[in-house]
Amino acid sequence: MKSKFKVFCMLLLDIFIINISIFISYLLVINGDFNDISKSVIKVIPLILLFITLSKLFVFSIFKIYKSLWRYVGIHELSSIVFAVFISNSILFLTTNIIFSTYLPKGLFIIALFVDISLIGGSRLAYRLVRRVLNGQVKFFKNYKKILIVGAGDVGSLVINELKIHSNFKLEPVAVIDDDNGKFGRKIHGVPIVGRLKVLKITIEKFKIDEIIIAIDSDDTKVINKIYEECSKTKCKVKILPPLNQLFDQNFVFQKLRDVNIEDLLGRKPIILEHNEISFFLKGKTVLVTGGGGSIGSELCRQISKFLPKKLIILDNYENNAYSIQNDLISKYPNLKLELIIANIREKHRIELIFKEFKPQVVFHAAAHKHVPLMENNPTEAISNNIIGTLNVVECSHKFNIEKFVLISTDKAVNPTNIMGASKRVAEMIIQGINKQSFTDFVAVRFGNVLGSNGSVIPLFKEQIKKGGPITVTHPDINRFFMTIPEASQLVLQAGAMAKGGEIFVLDMGEPVKICDLATKLIKLSGYEPNKDIEIRYTGLRPGEKLYEELMLKEEGMQKTKNSKIYIAQPLIFSFKKLKKDIECLKDIILTNPEHSIDFIKTLVPTYKVFTENKKTKKILNSKEKINIGLSKE
């Protein structure tokens, strides 16, 4: 009811403006000389005014002038008004004299065009100004936080405009910084562009800035890193807006404003993969995800759900995680056919029954033990889950002729120094071995550390910062490859779509990141000073840990794919029959002589090197020095 009354008031105002506009325009045409008005015109003035008013209101309604909110009137609304006024006056210029058989000066509707725009557009702007004054948005003295905007492009313009509209934010943009010299000295919505990034510190002192907003139309993390490095030298809080293509609703830009996070500072652009190919691969298929409740598995389930599978089967041994992802998917995808199964991949008979009942067409195998230090202390658990469990799922996939099987592997499988990495290397060997004798396409995906996943350094560092430190880093030179959870999940889906069988897909993750640098940035992001507020303490390499990870074995080589960010490790030749016999032997060792299980793994993975504790130092022993036991001679 209230909105209808506002529209009615707007109509009345426009009726008044249209008539007064014609009167003013006519006076300007005849230079104020009323003697120039002919009697024929005077007779039909009421009809002419009625015709002009109805015509203009009709055109205005077509252009939805009365659908806009006056409080947000801007370029878009004013453009609509200008276009509607131009069209209506053009039509009237051509038709009025013909319809009323009388003479109206040719310049009347040309002048009326400018008068209409001034009065109709001006009335909207005046309403917005009055409203802002009444709401306290326009004051000479404001007790608001002073904001510095980094970025004088479209995103910067949007955030400045929204800050000026919404007084409830209590934030006042006072200056803009941009590295485009051509913009220096100009203004955006009245806010001056004061210079390049190098004057940031001076600008903060001059304008007494409280907060900084990074508003650049780019997702290039090198650029963001550079900006953040300068911002972190100040004591100002730093926030960031996503690029323009991610701002789906540009009327509420401020809702997208957030703190800078570690993903923004990853050191490279986030990798976006080919969705059309993935869609063709998954649409209408029954898809099984083992370990579907874990960090990677749950994100895989979210991504898969977007591509309209026939059915999604989530298999996990931990009911709480599985229950959580189930609820998430049900709320987001109410039409998704979803099956939740609690099962252990070590129990082959149970896995076989699941395959028989649900007949999956695609399997993503994400179930694994991945915590390096924990697995070093519990090696038989890593072997049972990552090797024997994987073999169970692989053999069921082969038996039931599924289309594609994708193993989630790790860079720790390359020249492993821990049992977790070695067990994942054997898992890779399993899928490469069976691929040669199966109709199923078996592939693996190898990637580095996943930011924010369970067990990654980021949650640990955040918890340590929350407690006031120290942050513990094992070695000042230790580095790792990093990627985001969505990147990792999309890579897995892309690999499945591209797979022909036997490949190990590797993502180009850019340069490795030093863990101490990651810790430093995370401390700064939390508003503290490294080694002043929060200490970084070096604790020494843990058993099974090495300074750097590798993505490929020397003998694998590297082959490009059609996606410039994805590579393929050349498949190596393995006898699946021989490998299976070795794994059967390994099962017996776990049951009878578990202390010899690691020695046996070294015979399966010749590149596996282990750390042994010495009183003075930690020494790396080459696996060739160890005794081969129980290895199949085939």
mmCIF file of C-alpha atoms in Angstrom, residues 271-530:
data_model
loop_
_atom_site.group_PDB
_atom_site.id
_atom_site.type_symbol
_atom_site.label_atom_id
_atom_site.label_comp_id
_atom_site.label_asym_id
_atom_site.label_seq_id
_atom_site.Cartn_x
_atom_site.Cartn_y
_atom_site.Cartn_z
ATOM 1 C CA ILE A 271 43.114 -21.931 -11.482
ATOM 2 C CA ILE A 272 39.760 -22.162 -13.240
ATOM 3 C CA LEU A 273 39.084 -25.363 -15.117
ATOM 4 C CA GLU A 274 36.839 -26.338 -18.057
ATOM 5 C CA HIS A 275 33.303 -26.845 -16.780
ATOM 6 C CA ASN A 276 31.643 -27.905 -20.037
ATOM 7 C CA GLU A 277 33.818 -31.012 -20.301
ATOM 8 C CA ILE A 278 33.159 -31.869 -16.645
ATOM 9 C CA SER A 279 29.418 -31.416 -17.147
ATOM 10 C CA PHE A 280 29.404 -33.823 -20.097
ATOM 11 C CA PHE A 281 31.366 -36.318 -17.976
ATOM 12 C CA LEU A 282 29.087 -36.240 -14.901
ATOM 13 C CA LYS A 283 25.576 -35.289 -16.034
ATOM 14 C CA GLY A 284 23.103 -38.133 -15.592
ATOM 15 C CA LYS A 285 25.709 -40.482 -14.041
ATOM 16 C CA THR A 286 25.650 -42.390 -10.744
ATOM 17 C CA VAL A 287 28.724 -41.115 -8.903
ATOM 18 C CA LEU A 288 30.378 -42.631 -5.818
ATOM 19 C CA VAL A 289 32.732 -40.583 -3.620
ATOM 20 C CA THR A 290 34.673 -42.520 -1.001
ATOM 21 C CA GLY A 291 35.806 -40.393 1.938
ATOM 22 C CA GLY A 292 32.973 -38.053 0.947
ATOM 23 C CA GLY A 293 32.870 -36.423 4.380
ATOM 24 C CA GLY A 294 36.504 -35.255 4.386
ATOM 25 C CA SER A 295 37.898 -31.883 3.282
ATOM 26 C CA ILE A 296 38.476 -32.842 -0.359
ATOM 27 C CA GLY A 297 35.699 -35.427 -0.501
ATOM 28 C CA SER A 298 33.009 -33.050 0.769
ATOM 29 C CA GLU A 299 34.051 -30.304 -1.663
ATOM 30 C CA LEU A 300 34.040 -32.891 -4.452
ATOM 31 C CA CYS A 301 30.440 -33.731 -3.516
ATOM 32 C CA ARG A 302 29.486 -30.039 -3.647
ATOM 33 C CA GLN A 303 31.100 -29.594 -7.055
ATOM 34 C CA ILE A 304 29.621 -32.807 -8.466
ATOM 35 C CA SER A 305 26.124 -31.780 -7.328
ATOM 36 C CA LYS A 306 26.290 -28.733 -9.623
ATOM 37 C CA PHE A 307 26.592 -30.972 -12.686
ATOM 38 C CA LEU A 308 23.248 -32.782 -12.254
ATOM 39 C CA PRO A 309 24.322 -36.389 -11.602
ATOM 40 C CA LYS A 310 21.671 -39.108 -11.696
ATOM 41 C CA LYS A 311 22.617 -40.060 -8.142
ATOM 42 C CA LEU A 312 25.409 -39.109 -5.731
ATOM 43 C CA ILE A 313 26.606 -41.772 -3.294
ATOM 44 C CA ILE A 314 28.660 -40.540 -0.331
ATOM 45 C CA LEU A 315 30.675 -43.255 1.419
ATOM 46 C CA ASP A 316 32.541 -42.478 4.623
ATOM 47 C CA ASN A 317 33.672 -44.281 7.752
ATOM 48 C CA TYR A 318 33.066 -41.254 9.990
ATOM 49 C CA GLU A 319 29.371 -40.573 10.471
ATOM 50 C CA ASN A 320 29.603 -36.978 11.755
ATOM 51 C CA ASN A 321 31.390 -35.674 8.647
ATOM 52 C CA ALA A 322 29.068 -37.626 6.352
ATOM 53 C CA TYR A 323 26.001 -36.303 8.168
ATOM 54 C CA SER A 324 27.299 -32.733 7.856
ATOM 55 C CA ILE A 325 27.854 -32.858 4.079
ATOM 56 C CA GLN A 326 24.516 -34.631 3.619
ATOM 57 C CA ASN A 327 22.642 -31.769 5.346
ATOM 58 C CA ASP A 328 24.592 -29.181 3.364
ATOM 59 C CA LEU A 329 23.747 -30.806 0.017
ATOM 60 C CA ILE A 330 20.085 -31.370 0.871
ATOM 61 C CA SER A 331 19.638 -27.670 1.668
ATOM 62 C CA LYS A 332 21.457 -26.480 -1.468
ATOM 63 C CA TYR A 333 20.262 -29.132 -3.946
ATOM 64 C CA PRO A 334 16.789 -30.319 -2.848
ATOM 65 C CA ASN A 335 16.266 -32.264 -6.096
ATOM 66 C CA LEU A 336 19.573 -34.166 -5.834
ATOM 67 C CA LYS A 337 19.215 -37.928 -5.424
ATOM 68 C CA LEU A 338 21.567 -38.585 -2.552
ATOM 69 C CA GLU A 339 22.625 -41.792 -0.828
ATOM 70 C CA LEU A 340 24.690 -41.764 2.367
ATOM 71 C CA ILE A 341 26.602 -44.932 3.278
ATOM 72 C CA ILE A 342 28.689 -45.553 6.392
ATOM 73 C CA ALA A 343 31.278 -48.186 5.510
ATOM 74 C CA ASN A 344 34.970 -49.021 5.778
ATOM 75 C CA ILE A 345 36.918 -49.498 2.547
ATOM 76 C CA ARG A 346 39.045 -52.157 4.281
ATOM 77 C CA GLU A 347 36.026 -54.497 4.292
ATOM 78 C CA LYS A 348 35.980 -55.777 0.718
ATOM 79 C CA HIS A 349 32.774 -57.795 1.033
ATOM 80 C CA ARG A 350 30.874 -54.705 2.243
ATOM 81 C CA ILE A 351 32.282 -52.566 -0.596
ATOM 82 C CA GLU A 352 31.343 -55.257 -3.123
ATOM 83 C CA LEU A 353 27.737 -55.303 -1.884
ATOM 84 C CA ILE A 354 27.572 -51.501 -2.238
ATOM 85 C CA PHE A 355 28.801 -51.682 -5.837
ATOM 86 C CA LYS A 356 26.348 -54.463 -6.609
ATOM 87 C CA GLU A 357 23.386 -52.559 -5.194
ATOM 88 C CA PHE A 358 24.044 -49.023 -6.487
ATOM 89 C CA LYS A 359 26.011 -49.747 -9.684
ATOM 90 C CA PRO A 360 28.112 -46.539 -9.738
ATOM 91 C CA GLN A 361 29.432 -45.394 -13.120
ATOM 92 C CA VAL A 362 32.114 -43.037 -11.802
ATOM 93 C CA VAL A 363 34.194 -43.430 -8.616
ATOM 94 C CA PHE A 364 36.237 -40.709 -6.905
ATOM 95 C CA HIS A 365 38.438 -42.357 -4.292
ATOM 96 C CA ALA A 366 39.223 -39.767 -1.609
ATOM 97 C CA ALA A 367 39.182 -42.088 1.423
ATOM 98 C CA ALA A 368 42.674 -42.130 2.941
ATOM 99 C CA HIS A 369 44.757 -41.554 6.053
ATOM 100 C CA LYS A 370 46.832 -38.460 5.268
ATOM 101 C CA HIS A 371 48.334 -37.078 8.501
ATOM 102 C CA VAL A 372 52.076 -37.668 8.152
ATOM 103 C CA PRO A 373 53.185 -37.622 11.841
ATOM 104 C CA LEU A 374 50.206 -39.746 12.956
ATOM 105 C CA MET A 375 50.834 -42.321 10.268
ATOM 106 C CA GLU A 376 54.535 -42.488 11.165
ATOM 107 C CA ASN A 377 53.420 -43.664 14.599
ATOM 108 C CA ASN A 378 50.714 -45.941 13.160
ATOM 109 C CA PRO A 379 52.204 -47.324 9.926
ATOM 110 C CA THR A 380 49.980 -50.404 9.661
ATOM 111 C CA GLU A 381 46.907 -48.155 9.694
ATOM 112 C CA ALA A 382 48.266 -46.189 6.720
ATOM 113 C CA ILE A 383 49.020 -49.444 4.891
ATOM 114 C CA SER A 384 45.638 -51.016 5.660
ATOM 115 C CA ASN A 385 43.647 -47.988 4.630
ATOM 116 C CA ASN A 386 45.673 -46.409 1.820
ATOM 117 C CA ILE A 387 46.885 -49.615 0.135
ATOM 118 C CA ILE A 388 44.587 -52.512 1.032
ATOM 119 C CA GLY A 389 41.474 -50.298 1.157
ATOM 120 C CA THR A 390 42.353 -48.756 -2.212
ATOM 121 C CA LEU A 391 42.888 -52.235 -3.719
ATOM 122 C CA ASN A 392 39.416 -53.256 -2.516
ATOM 123 C CA VAL A 393 37.708 -50.289 -4.174
ATOM 124 C CA VAL A 394 39.825 -50.682 -7.337
ATOM 125 C CA GLU A 395 38.973 -54.373 -7.724
ATOM 126 C CA CYS A 396 35.258 -53.714 -7.197
ATOM 127 C CA SER A 397 35.395 -50.942 -9.803
ATOM 128 C CA HIS A 398 37.045 -53.358 -12.245
ATOM 129 C CA LYS A 399 34.620 -56.192 -11.469
ATOM 130 C CA PHE A 400 31.507 -54.052 -12.006
ATOM 131 C CA ASN A 401 32.891 -52.315 -15.121
ATOM 132 C CA ILE A 402 32.516 -48.740 -13.953
ATOM 133 C CA GLU A 403 33.456 -46.108 -16.540
ATOM 134 C CA LYS A 404 36.120 -44.124 -14.672
ATOM 135 C CA PHE A 405 37.986 -44.326 -11.388
ATOM 136 C CA VAL A 406 39.895 -41.296 -10.050
ATOM 137 C CA LEU A 407 42.357 -41.715 -7.175
ATOM 138 C CA ILE A 408 43.189 -38.718 -4.998
ATOM 139 C CA SER A 409 46.958 -38.833 -4.496
ATOM 140 C CA THR A 410 49.596 -36.456 -3.152
ATOM 141 C CA ASP A 411 52.967 -34.939 -3.998
ATOM 142 C CA LYS A 412 54.261 -36.846 -0.947
ATOM 143 C CA ALA A 413 54.034 -40.015 -3.063
ATOM 144 C CA VAL A 414 57.027 -38.788 -5.107
ATOM 145 C CA ASN A 415 60.299 -40.014 -3.562
ATOM 146 C CA PRO A 416 58.460 -40.509 -0.248
ATOM 147 C CA THR A 417 60.144 -40.076 3.112
ATOM 148 C CA ASN A 418 57.138 -41.151 5.172
ATOM 149 C CA ILE A 419 54.768 -44.092 5.258
ATOM 150 C CA MET A 420 51.792 -41.970 4.236
ATOM 151 C CA GLY A 421 53.524 -40.905 1.002
ATOM 152 C CA ALA A 422 54.832 -44.418 0.359
ATOM 153 C CA SER A 423 51.362 -45.925 0.832
ATOM 154 C CA LYS A 424 49.900 -43.430 -1.629
ATOM 155 C CA ARG A 425 52.645 -44.296 -4.124
ATOM 156 C CA VAL A 426 51.621 -47.960 -3.917
ATOM 157 C CA ALA A 427 48.007 -46.842 -4.482
ATOM 158 C CA GLU A 428 49.150 -45.063 -7.676
ATOM 159 C CA MET A 429 50.941 -48.261 -8.761
ATOM 160 C CA ILE A 430 47.726 -50.237 -8.202
ATOM 161 C CA ILE A 431 45.655 -48.072 -10.531
ATOM 162 C CA GLN A 432 48.384 -47.962 -13.202
ATOM 163 C CA GLY A 433 48.810 -51.714 -13.001
ATOM 164 C CA ILE A 434 45.127 -52.679 -13.244
ATOM 165 C CA ASN A 435 44.384 -50.116 -15.950
ATOM 166 C CA LYS A 436 46.058 -52.290 -18.625
ATOM 167 C CA GLN A 437 43.692 -55.211 -18.053
ATOM 168 C CA SER A 438 40.448 -53.359 -17.343
ATOM 169 C CA PHE A 439 37.695 -51.692 -19.360
ATOM 170 C CA THR A 440 37.575 -49.067 -16.608
ATOM 171 C CA ASP A 441 39.744 -45.954 -17.039
ATOM 172 C CA PHE A 442 41.863 -45.728 -13.879
ATOM 173 C CA VAL A 443 43.676 -42.437 -13.228
ATOM 174 C CA ALA A 444 45.236 -40.568 -10.310
ATOM 175 C CA VAL A 445 45.444 -36.895 -9.416
ATOM 176 C CA ARG A 446 48.504 -35.636 -7.577
ATOM 177 C CA PHE A 447 48.527 -32.268 -5.808
ATOM 178 C CA GLY A 448 50.188 -30.468 -2.936
ATOM 179 C CA ASN A 449 48.939 -29.132 0.383
ATOM 180 C CA VAL A 450 45.344 -27.940 0.379
ATOM 181 C CA LEU A 451 44.743 -24.640 2.157
ATOM 182 C CA GLY A 452 42.196 -24.960 4.935
ATOM 183 C CA SER A 453 41.833 -28.739 4.736
ATOM 184 C CA ASN A 454 41.786 -30.842 7.890
ATOM 185 C CA GLY A 455 45.356 -31.289 9.095
ATOM 186 C CA SER A 456 46.823 -28.485 6.969
ATOM 187 C CA VAL A 457 49.056 -25.843 8.548
ATOM 188 C CA ILE A 458 46.509 -23.021 8.209
ATOM 189 C CA PRO A 459 43.993 -24.244 10.835
ATOM 190 C CA LEU A 460 46.915 -25.094 13.134
ATOM 191 C CA PHE A 461 48.486 -21.650 12.733
ATOM 192 C CA LYS A 462 45.138 -19.922 13.299
ATOM 193 C CA GLU A 463 44.607 -21.874 16.508
ATOM 194 C CA GLN A 464 48.122 -21.004 17.691
ATOM 195 C CA ILE A 465 47.570 -17.306 16.914
ATOM 196 C CA LYS A 466 44.255 -17.417 18.784
ATOM 197 C CA LYS A 467 46.132 -18.675 21.856
ATOM 198 C CA GLY A 468 48.712 -15.893 21.537
ATOM 199 C CA GLY A 469 51.437 -18.006 19.938
ATOM 200 C CA PRO A 470 53.968 -19.203 19.355
ATOM 201 C CA ILE A 471 53.475 -20.411 15.781
ATOM 202 C CA THR A 472 55.549 -23.563 15.345
ATOM 203 C CA VAL A 473 57.375 -24.131 12.053
ATOM 204 C CA THR A 474 59.640 -27.163 11.706
ATOM 205 C CA HIS A 475 62.394 -25.498 9.635
ATOM 206 C CA PRO A 476 63.038 -21.959 8.271
ATOM 207 C CA ASP A 477 63.621 -23.319 4.739
ATOM 208 C CA ILE A 478 60.763 -25.812 4.523
ATOM 209 C CA ASN A 479 58.419 -25.118 1.615
ATOM 210 C CA ARG A 480 55.297 -26.653 0.094
ATOM 211 C CA PHE A 481 53.074 -26.398 -2.977
ATOM 212 C CA PHE A 482 49.660 -24.998 -2.089
ATOM 213 C CA MET A 483 46.236 -24.901 -3.655
ATOM 214 C CA THR A 484 42.707 -24.132 -2.490
ATOM 215 C CA ILE A 485 40.069 -26.778 -1.734
ATOM 216 C CA PRO A 486 37.911 -25.747 -4.760
ATOM 217 C CA GLU A 487 40.992 -25.882 -7.013
ATOM 218 C CA ALA A 488 41.868 -29.365 -5.785
ATOM 219 C CA SER A 489 38.305 -30.608 -6.242
ATOM 220 C CA GLN A 490 37.926 -29.113 -9.717
ATOM 221 C CA LEU A 491 41.245 -30.661 -10.759
ATOM 222 C CA VAL A 492 39.957 -34.072 -9.708
ATOM 223 C CA LEU A 493 36.784 -33.588 -11.776
ATOM 224 C CA GLN A 494 38.770 -32.285 -14.739
ATOM 225 C CA ALA A 495 41.114 -35.278 -14.576
ATOM 226 C CA GLY A 496 38.152 -37.624 -14.649
ATOM 227 C CA ALA A 497 36.754 -35.859 -17.707
ATOM 228 C CA MET A 498 40.114 -35.925 -19.552
ATOM 229 C CA ALA A 499 41.183 -39.418 -18.482
ATOM 230 C CA LYS A 500 41.951 -42.130 -20.993
ATOM 231 C CA GLY A 501 43.403 -44.514 -18.407
ATOM 232 C CA GLY A 502 46.698 -44.946 -16.578
ATOM 233 C CA GLU A 503 47.592 -41.255 -16.272
ATOM 234 C CA ILE A 504 48.678 -39.366 -13.189
ATOM 235 C CA PHE A 505 47.477 -35.772 -13.501
ATOM 236 C CA VAL A 506 49.513 -32.992 -11.900
ATOM 237 C CA LEU A 507 48.421 -29.386 -11.397
ATOM 238 C CA ASP A 508 50.790 -26.529 -12.128
ATOM 239 C CA MET A 509 50.692 -24.945 -8.670
ATOM 240 C CA GLY A 510 53.253 -22.255 -9.390
ATOM 241 C CA GLU A 511 56.234 -21.740 -7.132
ATOM 242 C CA PRO A 512 56.360 -23.494 -3.748
ATOM 243 C CA VAL A 513 55.648 -21.313 -0.726
ATOM 244 C CA LYS A 514 57.890 -21.135 2.328
ATOM 245 C CA ILE A 515 55.982 -22.166 5.434
ATOM 246 C CA CYS A 516 57.658 -19.407 7.482
ATOM 247 C CA ASP A 517 56.438 -16.825 4.914
ATOM 248 C CA LEU A 518 52.944 -18.294 5.209
ATOM 249 C CA ALA A 519 53.129 -17.978 8.997
ATOM 250 C CA THR A 520 54.340 -14.372 8.734
ATOM 251 C CA LYS A 521 51.477 -13.376 6.411
ATOM 252 C CA LEU A 522 48.904 -15.119 8.576
ATOM 253 C CA ILE A 523 50.146 -13.273 11.678
ATOM 254 C CA LYS A 524 49.898 -9.946 9.816
ATOM 255 C CA LEU A 525 46.423 -10.825 8.510
ATOM 256 C CA SER A 526 45.393 -11.355 12.116
ATOM 257 C CA GLY A 527 46.550 -7.839 12.991
ATOM 258 C CA TYR A 528 49.763 -8.762 14.821
ATOM 259 C CA GLU A 529 53.475 -8.183 14.333
ATOM 260 C CA PRO A 530 55.558 -11.351 13.674
#
